Short mmCIF file of C-alpha atoms in Angstrom, two decimals:
data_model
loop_
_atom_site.label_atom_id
_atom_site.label_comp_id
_atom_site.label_asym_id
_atom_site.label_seq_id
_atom_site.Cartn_x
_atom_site.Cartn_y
_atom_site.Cartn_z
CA UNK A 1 -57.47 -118.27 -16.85
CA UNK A 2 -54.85 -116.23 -15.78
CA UNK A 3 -52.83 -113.01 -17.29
CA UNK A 4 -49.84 -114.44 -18.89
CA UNK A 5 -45.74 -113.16 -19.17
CA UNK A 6 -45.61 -115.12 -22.46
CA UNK A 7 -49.24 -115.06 -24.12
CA UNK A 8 -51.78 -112.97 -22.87
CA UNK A 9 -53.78 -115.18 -20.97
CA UNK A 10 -52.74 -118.30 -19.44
CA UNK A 11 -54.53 -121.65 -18.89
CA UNK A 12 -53.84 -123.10 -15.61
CA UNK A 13 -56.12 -126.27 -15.94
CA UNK A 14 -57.49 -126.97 -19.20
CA UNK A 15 -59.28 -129.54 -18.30
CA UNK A 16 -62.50 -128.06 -18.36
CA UNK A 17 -61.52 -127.13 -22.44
CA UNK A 18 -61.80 -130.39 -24.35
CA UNK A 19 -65.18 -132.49 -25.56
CA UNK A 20 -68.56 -131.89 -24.89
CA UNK A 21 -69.02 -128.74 -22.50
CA UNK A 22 -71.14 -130.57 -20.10
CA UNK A 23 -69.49 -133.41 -19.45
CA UNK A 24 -67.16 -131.21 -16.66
CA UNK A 25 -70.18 -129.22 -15.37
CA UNK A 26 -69.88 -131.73 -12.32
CA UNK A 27 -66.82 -130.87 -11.96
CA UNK A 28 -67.73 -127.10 -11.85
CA UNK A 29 -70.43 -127.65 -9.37
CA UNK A 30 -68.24 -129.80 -6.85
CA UNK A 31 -65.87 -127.42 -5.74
CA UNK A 32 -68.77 -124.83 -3.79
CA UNK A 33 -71.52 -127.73 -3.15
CA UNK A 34 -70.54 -127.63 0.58
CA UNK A 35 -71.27 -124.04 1.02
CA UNK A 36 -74.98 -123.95 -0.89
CA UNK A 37 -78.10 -125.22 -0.77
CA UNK A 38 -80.43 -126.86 -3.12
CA UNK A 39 -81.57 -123.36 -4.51
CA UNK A 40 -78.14 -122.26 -4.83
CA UNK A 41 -77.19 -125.41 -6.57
CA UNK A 42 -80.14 -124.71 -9.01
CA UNK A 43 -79.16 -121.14 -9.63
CA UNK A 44 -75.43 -122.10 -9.96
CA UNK A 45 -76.24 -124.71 -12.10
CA UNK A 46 -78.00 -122.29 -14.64
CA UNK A 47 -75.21 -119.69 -13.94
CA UNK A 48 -72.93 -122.74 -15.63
CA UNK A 49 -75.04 -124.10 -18.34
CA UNK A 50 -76.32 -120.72 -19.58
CA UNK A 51 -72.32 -120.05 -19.64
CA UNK A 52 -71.66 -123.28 -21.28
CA UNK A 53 -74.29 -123.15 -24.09
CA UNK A 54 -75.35 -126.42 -22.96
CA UNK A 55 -79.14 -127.21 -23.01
CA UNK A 56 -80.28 -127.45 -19.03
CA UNK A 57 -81.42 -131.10 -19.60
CA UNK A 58 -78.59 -131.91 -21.40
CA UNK A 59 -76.37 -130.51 -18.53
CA UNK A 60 -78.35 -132.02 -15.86
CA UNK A 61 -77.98 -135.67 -17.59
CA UNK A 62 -73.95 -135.19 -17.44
CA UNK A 63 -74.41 -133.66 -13.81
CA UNK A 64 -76.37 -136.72 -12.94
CA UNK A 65 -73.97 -139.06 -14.74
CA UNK A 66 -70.88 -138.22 -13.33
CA UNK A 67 -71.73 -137.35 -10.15
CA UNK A 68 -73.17 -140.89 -9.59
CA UNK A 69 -69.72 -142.63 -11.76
CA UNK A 70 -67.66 -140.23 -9.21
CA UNK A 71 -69.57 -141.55 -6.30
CA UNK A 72 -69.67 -145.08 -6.85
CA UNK A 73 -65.76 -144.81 -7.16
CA UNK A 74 -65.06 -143.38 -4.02
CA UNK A 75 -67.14 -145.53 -2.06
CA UNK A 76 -64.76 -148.49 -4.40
CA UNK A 77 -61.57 -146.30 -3.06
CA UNK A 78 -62.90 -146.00 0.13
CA UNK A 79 -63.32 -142.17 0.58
CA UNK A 80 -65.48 -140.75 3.18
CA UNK A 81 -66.39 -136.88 2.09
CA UNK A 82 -66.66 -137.06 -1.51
CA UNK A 83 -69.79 -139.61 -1.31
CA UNK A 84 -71.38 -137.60 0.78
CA UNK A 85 -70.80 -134.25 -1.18
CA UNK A 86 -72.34 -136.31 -4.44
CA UNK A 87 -75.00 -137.12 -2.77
CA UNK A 88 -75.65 -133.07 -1.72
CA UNK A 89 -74.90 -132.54 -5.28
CA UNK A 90 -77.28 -134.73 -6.58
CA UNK A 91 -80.26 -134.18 -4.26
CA UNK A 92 -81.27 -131.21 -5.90
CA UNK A 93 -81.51 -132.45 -9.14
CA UNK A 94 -84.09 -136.03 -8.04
#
């Protein structure tokens, strides 16, 4: 979210705004998993939830979910980094 010229606040990406809150908590998670560990995957992972309103088993299920539909496409697509960065995502959370 941004400060806007024409409203007052601006969405850049909404993305993150539509359905169930924890279906893009992967998302979240993805773009710092290269830079923390499993305990700062935990902790962020509450950070997100608890910001959410999301249960933590109900966010962990969607964590799980699409971190394992993401991976499995790019290993189809042929991508090298993403697979492994699921895998660091999910290895906390086993």
């Amino acid at each position: 979210m941004l400060r806007g010229g024409r409203e007052p606040w601006l969405a850049v990406d909404p993305v993150l705004m539509r359905g169930d809150p924890a279906y893009d908590l992967a998302r979240v998670l993805w773009t710092r998993v290269d830079e923390m560990g499993d305990d700062d995957i935990l902790r962020h992972f509450g950070a997100v939830v608890q910001a959410a309103g999301v249960g933590r088993d109900h966010g962990r299920d969607w964590v799980v979910y699409r971190t394992v539909d993401y991976w499995l496409w790019g290993l189809s697509a042929g991508l090298t980094e993403d697979p492994v960065r699921c895998g660091r995502l999910l290895a906390p959370f086993l």
